[in-house]
Tab-separated table of C-alpha atoms and ligand atoms in Angstrom:
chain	number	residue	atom	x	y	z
A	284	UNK	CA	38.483	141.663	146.277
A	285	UNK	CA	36.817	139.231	148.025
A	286	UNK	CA	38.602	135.746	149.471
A	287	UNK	CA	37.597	133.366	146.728
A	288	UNK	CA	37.749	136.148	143.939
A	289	UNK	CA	40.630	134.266	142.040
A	290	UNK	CA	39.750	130.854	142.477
A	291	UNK	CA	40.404	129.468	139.122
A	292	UNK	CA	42.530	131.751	138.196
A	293	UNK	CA	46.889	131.193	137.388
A	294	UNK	CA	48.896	133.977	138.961
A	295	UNK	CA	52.707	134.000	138.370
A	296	UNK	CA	54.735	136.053	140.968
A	297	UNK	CA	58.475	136.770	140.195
A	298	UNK	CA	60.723	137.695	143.322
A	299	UNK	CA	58.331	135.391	145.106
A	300	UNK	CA	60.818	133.810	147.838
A	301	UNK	CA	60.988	136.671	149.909
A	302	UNK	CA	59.865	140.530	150.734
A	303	UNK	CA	57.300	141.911	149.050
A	304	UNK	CA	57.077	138.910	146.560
A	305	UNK	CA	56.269	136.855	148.772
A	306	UNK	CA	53.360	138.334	150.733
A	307	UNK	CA	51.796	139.334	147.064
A	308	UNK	CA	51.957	135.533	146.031
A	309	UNK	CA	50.486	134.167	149.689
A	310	UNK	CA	47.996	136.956	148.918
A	311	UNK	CA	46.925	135.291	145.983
A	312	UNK	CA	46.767	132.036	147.144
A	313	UNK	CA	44.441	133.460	150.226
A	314	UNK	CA	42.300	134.823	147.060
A	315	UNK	CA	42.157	131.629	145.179
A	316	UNK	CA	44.540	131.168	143.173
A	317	UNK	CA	47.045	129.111	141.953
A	318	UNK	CA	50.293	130.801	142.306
A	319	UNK	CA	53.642	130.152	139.952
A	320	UNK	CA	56.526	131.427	142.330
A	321	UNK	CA	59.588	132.401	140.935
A	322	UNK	CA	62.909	133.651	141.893
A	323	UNK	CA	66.331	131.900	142.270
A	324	UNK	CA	66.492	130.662	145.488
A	325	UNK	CA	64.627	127.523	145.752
A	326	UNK	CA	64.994	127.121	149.598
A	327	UNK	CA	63.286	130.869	150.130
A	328	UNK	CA	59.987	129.342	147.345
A	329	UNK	CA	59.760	126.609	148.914
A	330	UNK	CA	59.036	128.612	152.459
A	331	UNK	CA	56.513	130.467	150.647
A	332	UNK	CA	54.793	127.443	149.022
A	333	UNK	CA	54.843	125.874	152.745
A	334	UNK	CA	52.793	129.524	154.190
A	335	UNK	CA	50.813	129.027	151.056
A	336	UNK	CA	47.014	128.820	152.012
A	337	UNK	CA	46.474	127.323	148.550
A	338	UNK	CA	47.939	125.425	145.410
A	339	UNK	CA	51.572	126.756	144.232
A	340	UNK	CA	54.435	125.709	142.060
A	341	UNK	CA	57.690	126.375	142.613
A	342	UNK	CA	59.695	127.417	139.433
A	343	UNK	CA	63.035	128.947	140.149
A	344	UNK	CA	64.953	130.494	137.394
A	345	UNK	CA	67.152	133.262	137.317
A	346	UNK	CA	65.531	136.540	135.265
A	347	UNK	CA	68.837	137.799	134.300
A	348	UNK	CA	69.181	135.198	131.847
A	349	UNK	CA	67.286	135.423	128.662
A	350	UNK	CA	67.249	131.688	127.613
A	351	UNK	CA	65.751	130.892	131.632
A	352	UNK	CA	63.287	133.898	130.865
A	353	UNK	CA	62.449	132.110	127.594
A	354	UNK	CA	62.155	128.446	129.068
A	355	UNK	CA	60.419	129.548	132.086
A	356	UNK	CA	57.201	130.911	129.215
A	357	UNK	CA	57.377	127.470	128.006
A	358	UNK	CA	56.883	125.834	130.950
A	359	UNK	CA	54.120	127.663	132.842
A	360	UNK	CA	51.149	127.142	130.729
A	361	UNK	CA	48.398	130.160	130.470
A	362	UNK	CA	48.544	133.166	133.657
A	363	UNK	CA	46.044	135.251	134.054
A	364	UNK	CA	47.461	137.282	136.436
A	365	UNK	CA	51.304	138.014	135.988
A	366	UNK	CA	52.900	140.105	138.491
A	367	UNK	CA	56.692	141.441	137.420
A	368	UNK	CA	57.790	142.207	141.185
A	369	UNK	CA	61.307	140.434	140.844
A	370	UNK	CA	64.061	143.375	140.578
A	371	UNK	CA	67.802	144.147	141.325
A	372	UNK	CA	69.350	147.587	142.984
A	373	UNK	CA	73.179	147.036	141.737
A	374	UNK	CA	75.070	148.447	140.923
A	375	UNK	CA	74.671	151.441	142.944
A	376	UNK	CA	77.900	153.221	142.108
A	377	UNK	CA	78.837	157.069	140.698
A	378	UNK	CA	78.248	156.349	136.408
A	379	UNK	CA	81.506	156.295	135.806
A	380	UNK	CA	82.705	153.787	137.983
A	381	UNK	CA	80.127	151.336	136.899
A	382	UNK	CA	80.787	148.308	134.086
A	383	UNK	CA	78.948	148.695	131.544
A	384	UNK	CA	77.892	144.694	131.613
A	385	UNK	CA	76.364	145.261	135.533
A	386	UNK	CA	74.364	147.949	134.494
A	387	UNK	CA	73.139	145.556	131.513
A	388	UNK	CA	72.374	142.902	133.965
A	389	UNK	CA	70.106	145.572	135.725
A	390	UNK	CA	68.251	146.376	132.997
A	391	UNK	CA	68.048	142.267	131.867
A	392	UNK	CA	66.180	141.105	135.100
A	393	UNK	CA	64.254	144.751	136.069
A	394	UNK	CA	63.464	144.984	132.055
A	395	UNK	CA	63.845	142.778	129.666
A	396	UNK	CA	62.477	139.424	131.746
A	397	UNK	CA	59.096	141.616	133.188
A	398	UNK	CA	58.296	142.312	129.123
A	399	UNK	CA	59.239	139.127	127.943
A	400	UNK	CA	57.075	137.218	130.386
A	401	UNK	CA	54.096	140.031	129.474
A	402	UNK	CA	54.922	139.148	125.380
A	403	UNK	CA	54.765	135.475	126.531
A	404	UNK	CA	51.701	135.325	128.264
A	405	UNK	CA	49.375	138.016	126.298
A	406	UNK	CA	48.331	135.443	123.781
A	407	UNK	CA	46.570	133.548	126.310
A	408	UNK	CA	45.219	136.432	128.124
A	409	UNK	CA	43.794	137.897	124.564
A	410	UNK	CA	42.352	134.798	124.056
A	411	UNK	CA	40.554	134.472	127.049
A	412	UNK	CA	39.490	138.193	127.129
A	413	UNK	CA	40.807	138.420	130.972
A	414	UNK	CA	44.052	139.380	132.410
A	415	UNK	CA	45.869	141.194	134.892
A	416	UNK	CA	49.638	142.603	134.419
A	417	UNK	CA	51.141	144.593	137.111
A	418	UNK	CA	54.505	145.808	137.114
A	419	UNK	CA	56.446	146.629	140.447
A	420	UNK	CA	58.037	149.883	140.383
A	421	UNK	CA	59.813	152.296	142.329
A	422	UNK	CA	59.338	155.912	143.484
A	423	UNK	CA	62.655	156.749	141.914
A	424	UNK	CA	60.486	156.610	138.536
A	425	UNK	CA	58.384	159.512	139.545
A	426	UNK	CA	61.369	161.332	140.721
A	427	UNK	CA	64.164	159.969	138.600
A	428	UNK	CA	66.830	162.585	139.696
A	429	UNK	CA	66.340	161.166	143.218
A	430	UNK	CA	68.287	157.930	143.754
A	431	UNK	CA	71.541	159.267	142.946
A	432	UNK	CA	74.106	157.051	142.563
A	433	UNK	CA	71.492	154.696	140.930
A	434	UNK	CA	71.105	155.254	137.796
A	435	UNK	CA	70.399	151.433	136.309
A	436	UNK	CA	67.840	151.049	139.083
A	437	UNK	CA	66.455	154.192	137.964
A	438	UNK	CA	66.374	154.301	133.993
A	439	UNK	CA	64.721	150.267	134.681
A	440	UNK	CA	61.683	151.289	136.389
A	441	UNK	CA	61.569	154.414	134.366
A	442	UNK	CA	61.206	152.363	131.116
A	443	UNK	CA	59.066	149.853	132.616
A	444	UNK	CA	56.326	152.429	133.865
A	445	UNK	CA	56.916	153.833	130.166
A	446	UNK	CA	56.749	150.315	128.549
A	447	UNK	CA	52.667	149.504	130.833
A	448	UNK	CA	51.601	152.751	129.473
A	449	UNK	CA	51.824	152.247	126.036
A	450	UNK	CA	51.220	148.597	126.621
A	451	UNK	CA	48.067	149.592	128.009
A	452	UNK	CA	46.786	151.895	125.847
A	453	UNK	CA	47.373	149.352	123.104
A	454	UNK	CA	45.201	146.991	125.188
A	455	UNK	CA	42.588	149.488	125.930
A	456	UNK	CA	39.022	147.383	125.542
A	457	UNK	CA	40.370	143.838	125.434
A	458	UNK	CA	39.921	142.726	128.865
A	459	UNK	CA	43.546	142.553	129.806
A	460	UNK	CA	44.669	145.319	131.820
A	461	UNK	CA	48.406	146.472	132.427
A	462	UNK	CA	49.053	148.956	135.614
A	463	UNK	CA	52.071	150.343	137.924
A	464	UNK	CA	52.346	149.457	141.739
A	465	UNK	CA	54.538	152.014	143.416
A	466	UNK	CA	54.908	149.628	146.855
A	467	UNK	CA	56.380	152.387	149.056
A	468	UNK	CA	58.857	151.831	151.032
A	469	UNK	CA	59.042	148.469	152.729
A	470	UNK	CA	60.839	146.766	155.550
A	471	UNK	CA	62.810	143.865	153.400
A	472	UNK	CA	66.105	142.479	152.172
A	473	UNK	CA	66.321	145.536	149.681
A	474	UNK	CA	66.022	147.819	152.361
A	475	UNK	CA	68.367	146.398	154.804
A	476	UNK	CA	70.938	146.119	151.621
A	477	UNK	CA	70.922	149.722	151.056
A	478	UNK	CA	71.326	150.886	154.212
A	479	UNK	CA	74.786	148.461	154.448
A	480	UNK	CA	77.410	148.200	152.669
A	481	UNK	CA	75.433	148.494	149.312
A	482	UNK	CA	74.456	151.904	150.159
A	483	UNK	CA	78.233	153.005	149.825
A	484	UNK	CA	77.430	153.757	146.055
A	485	UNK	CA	74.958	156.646	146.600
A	486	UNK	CA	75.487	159.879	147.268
A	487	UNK	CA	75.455	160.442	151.096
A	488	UNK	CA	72.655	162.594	151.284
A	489	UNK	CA	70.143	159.784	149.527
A	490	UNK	CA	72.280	156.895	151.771
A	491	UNK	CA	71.290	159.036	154.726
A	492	UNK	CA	67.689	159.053	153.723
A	493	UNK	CA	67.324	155.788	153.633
A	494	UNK	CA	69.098	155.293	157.440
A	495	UNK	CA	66.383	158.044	158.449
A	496	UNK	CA	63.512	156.100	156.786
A	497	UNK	CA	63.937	153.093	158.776
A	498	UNK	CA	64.925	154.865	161.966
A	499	UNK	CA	61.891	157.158	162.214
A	500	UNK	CA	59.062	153.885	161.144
A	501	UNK	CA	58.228	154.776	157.920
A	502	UNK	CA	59.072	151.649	156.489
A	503	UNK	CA	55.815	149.725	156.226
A	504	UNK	CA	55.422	145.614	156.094
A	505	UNK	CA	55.707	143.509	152.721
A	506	UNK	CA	51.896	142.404	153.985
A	507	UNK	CA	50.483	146.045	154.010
A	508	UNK	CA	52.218	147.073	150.809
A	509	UNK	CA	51.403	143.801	149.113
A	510	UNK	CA	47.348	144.884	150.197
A	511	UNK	CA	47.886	147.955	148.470
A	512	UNK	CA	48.363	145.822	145.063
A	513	UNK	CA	45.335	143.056	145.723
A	514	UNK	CA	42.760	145.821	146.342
A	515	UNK	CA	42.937	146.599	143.200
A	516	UNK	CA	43.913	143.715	140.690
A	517	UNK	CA	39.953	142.797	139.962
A	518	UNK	CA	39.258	146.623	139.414
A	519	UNK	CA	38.980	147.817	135.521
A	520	UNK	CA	42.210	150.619	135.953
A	521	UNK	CA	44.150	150.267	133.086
A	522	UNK	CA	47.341	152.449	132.271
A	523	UNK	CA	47.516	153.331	136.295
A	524	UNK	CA	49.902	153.680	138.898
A	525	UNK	CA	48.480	152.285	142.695
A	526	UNK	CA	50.561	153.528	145.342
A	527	UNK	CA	50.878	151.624	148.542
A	528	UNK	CA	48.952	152.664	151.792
A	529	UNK	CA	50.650	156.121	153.039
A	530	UNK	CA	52.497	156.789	149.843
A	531	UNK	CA	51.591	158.813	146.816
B	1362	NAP	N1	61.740	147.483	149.464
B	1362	NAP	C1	61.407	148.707	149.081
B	1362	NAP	O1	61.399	149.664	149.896
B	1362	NAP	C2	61.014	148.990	147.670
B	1362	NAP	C3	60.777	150.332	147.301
B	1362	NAP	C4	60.398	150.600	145.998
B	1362	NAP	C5	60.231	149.568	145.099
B	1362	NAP	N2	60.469	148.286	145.490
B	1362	NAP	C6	60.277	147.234	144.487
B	1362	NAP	O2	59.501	146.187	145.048
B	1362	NAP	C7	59.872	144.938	144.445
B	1362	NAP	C8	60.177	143.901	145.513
B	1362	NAP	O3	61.240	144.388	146.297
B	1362	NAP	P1	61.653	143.725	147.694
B	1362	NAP	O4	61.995	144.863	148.583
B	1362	NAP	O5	60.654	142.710	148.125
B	1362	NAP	O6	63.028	143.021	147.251
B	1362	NAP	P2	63.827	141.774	147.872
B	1362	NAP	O7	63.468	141.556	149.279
B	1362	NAP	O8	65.246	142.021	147.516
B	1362	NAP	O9	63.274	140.546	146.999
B	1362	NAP	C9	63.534	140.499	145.634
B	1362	NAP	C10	63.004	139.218	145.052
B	1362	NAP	O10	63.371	139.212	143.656
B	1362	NAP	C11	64.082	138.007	143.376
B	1362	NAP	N3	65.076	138.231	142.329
B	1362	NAP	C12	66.073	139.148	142.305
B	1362	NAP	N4	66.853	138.958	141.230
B	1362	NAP	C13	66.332	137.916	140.553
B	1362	NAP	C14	66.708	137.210	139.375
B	1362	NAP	N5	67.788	137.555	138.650
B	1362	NAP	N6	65.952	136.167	138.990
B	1362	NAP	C15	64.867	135.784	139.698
B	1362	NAP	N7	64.460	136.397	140.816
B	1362	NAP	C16	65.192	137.446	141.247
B	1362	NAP	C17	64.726	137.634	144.698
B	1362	NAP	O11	65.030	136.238	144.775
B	1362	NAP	P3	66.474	135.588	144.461
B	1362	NAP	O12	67.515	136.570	144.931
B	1362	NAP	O13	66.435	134.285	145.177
B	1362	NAP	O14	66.491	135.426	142.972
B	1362	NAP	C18	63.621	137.980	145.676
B	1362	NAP	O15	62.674	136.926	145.748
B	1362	NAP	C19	61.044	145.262	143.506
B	1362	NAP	O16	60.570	145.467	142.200
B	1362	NAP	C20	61.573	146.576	144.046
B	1362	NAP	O17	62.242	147.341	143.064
B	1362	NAP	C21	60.860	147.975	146.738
């Protein structure tokens, strides 16, 4: 994509305060355009408005919550390019041990608040016969019996990859595309979570793997994986998964 390829152009980046978030949304900016950050922490948008090479807004709201998911649609105006990168690990705990209302809240802010923003924007994009949707997903949807111990991580990414296929097919021909970015693994918050006390909940073998990951350097940076995302967003995929550099 080249540097002014977006200029004109709305993005909206959940999970934008930090990690992988927030090198996608300064990405954007770099590319022209004017990014919506979101994510609860104010203090953590705010930093990545400041690195911001271009025009941002800071909206924080939290995704778990349905009426915040709802008022955030009203607020933003038309997107063009919506990015669903906000997400949640816990619980990570054997089934059985886990309330029923956590794994809920999993599947509200990995699920529910990624389709409801796509539902909430789509009229626009229809309208304007242009738009990008990309939803952030995990590795542990390609290999579901993987992350063990992590099953509401899991079954969210699973559905979500399910929900931008169909999505995308129905879209086929309309100008707004909807595609999967597996990000690899990356050297952020989530990372650094799972390998502490988080991490407890898995299985040891998978907890291990994670210790190993980061010890041996094959984490890569938020900026390389976030690259693997922007190379493609002006490209006509639709219905894909892009994989970050090294992975896939
Ligand atoms: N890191 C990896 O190795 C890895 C591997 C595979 C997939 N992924 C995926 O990549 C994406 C980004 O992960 P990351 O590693 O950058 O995670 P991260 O460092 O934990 O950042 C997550 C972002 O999401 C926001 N967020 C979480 N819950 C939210 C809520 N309820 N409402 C609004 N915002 C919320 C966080 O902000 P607040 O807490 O302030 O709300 C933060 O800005 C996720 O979809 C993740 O599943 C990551």
């Amino acid at each position: 994509m080249s540097s002014s390829g977006l200029r004109g152009k709305t993005a909206l980046v959940t999970g934008a305060g930090r990690g992988l978030g927030r090198a996608l949304a300064l990405g954007l900016a770099e590319r022209g355009a004017e990014v919506v950050l979101v994510a609860r922490s104010e203090a953590e948008l705010a930093k990545t408005a400041e690195l911001a090479a271009g025009p941002t807004r800071v909206v924080p709201a939290d995704l778990g919550s349905p009426a915040e998911v709802a008022a955030l649609v009203q607020r933003t105006g038309s997107v063009d390019v919506l990015v669903n990168n906000a997400a949640v690990t816990r619980p990570v705990a054997p089934t059985a041990e886990v309330d029923p209302a956590d794994f809920a809240a999993a599947l509200a802010t990995n699920l529910t608040a990624p389709i409801t923003l796509t539902i909430g924007v789509l009229p626009g994009m229809l309208a304007r016969g242009w738009g990008r949707v990309v939803n952030v997903s995990s590795g542990a949807a390609t290999h579901p019996g993987s992350l063990i111990g992590g099953n509401a991580y899991t079954t969210t990414k699973a559905a979500l990859e399910a929900h931008s296929r169909n999505l995308a097919a129905e879209l086929a021909g309309t100008g707004v595309t909807v595609n999967i970015y597996q990000p690899g693994m990356i050297d952020t918050a989530m990372q650094t979570d799972i390998r502490g006390d988080l991490g407890r909940g898995l299985a040891e073998p998978v907890r291990r793997g994670f210790a190993d990951a980061y010890e041996n350097g094959v984490l890569i940076t938020p900026e390389v994986s976030a690259a693997g995302l922007l190379d493609h967003l002006l490209d006509d995929d639709n219905g894909v998964t892009w994989n970050a550099p090294g992975f896939g």
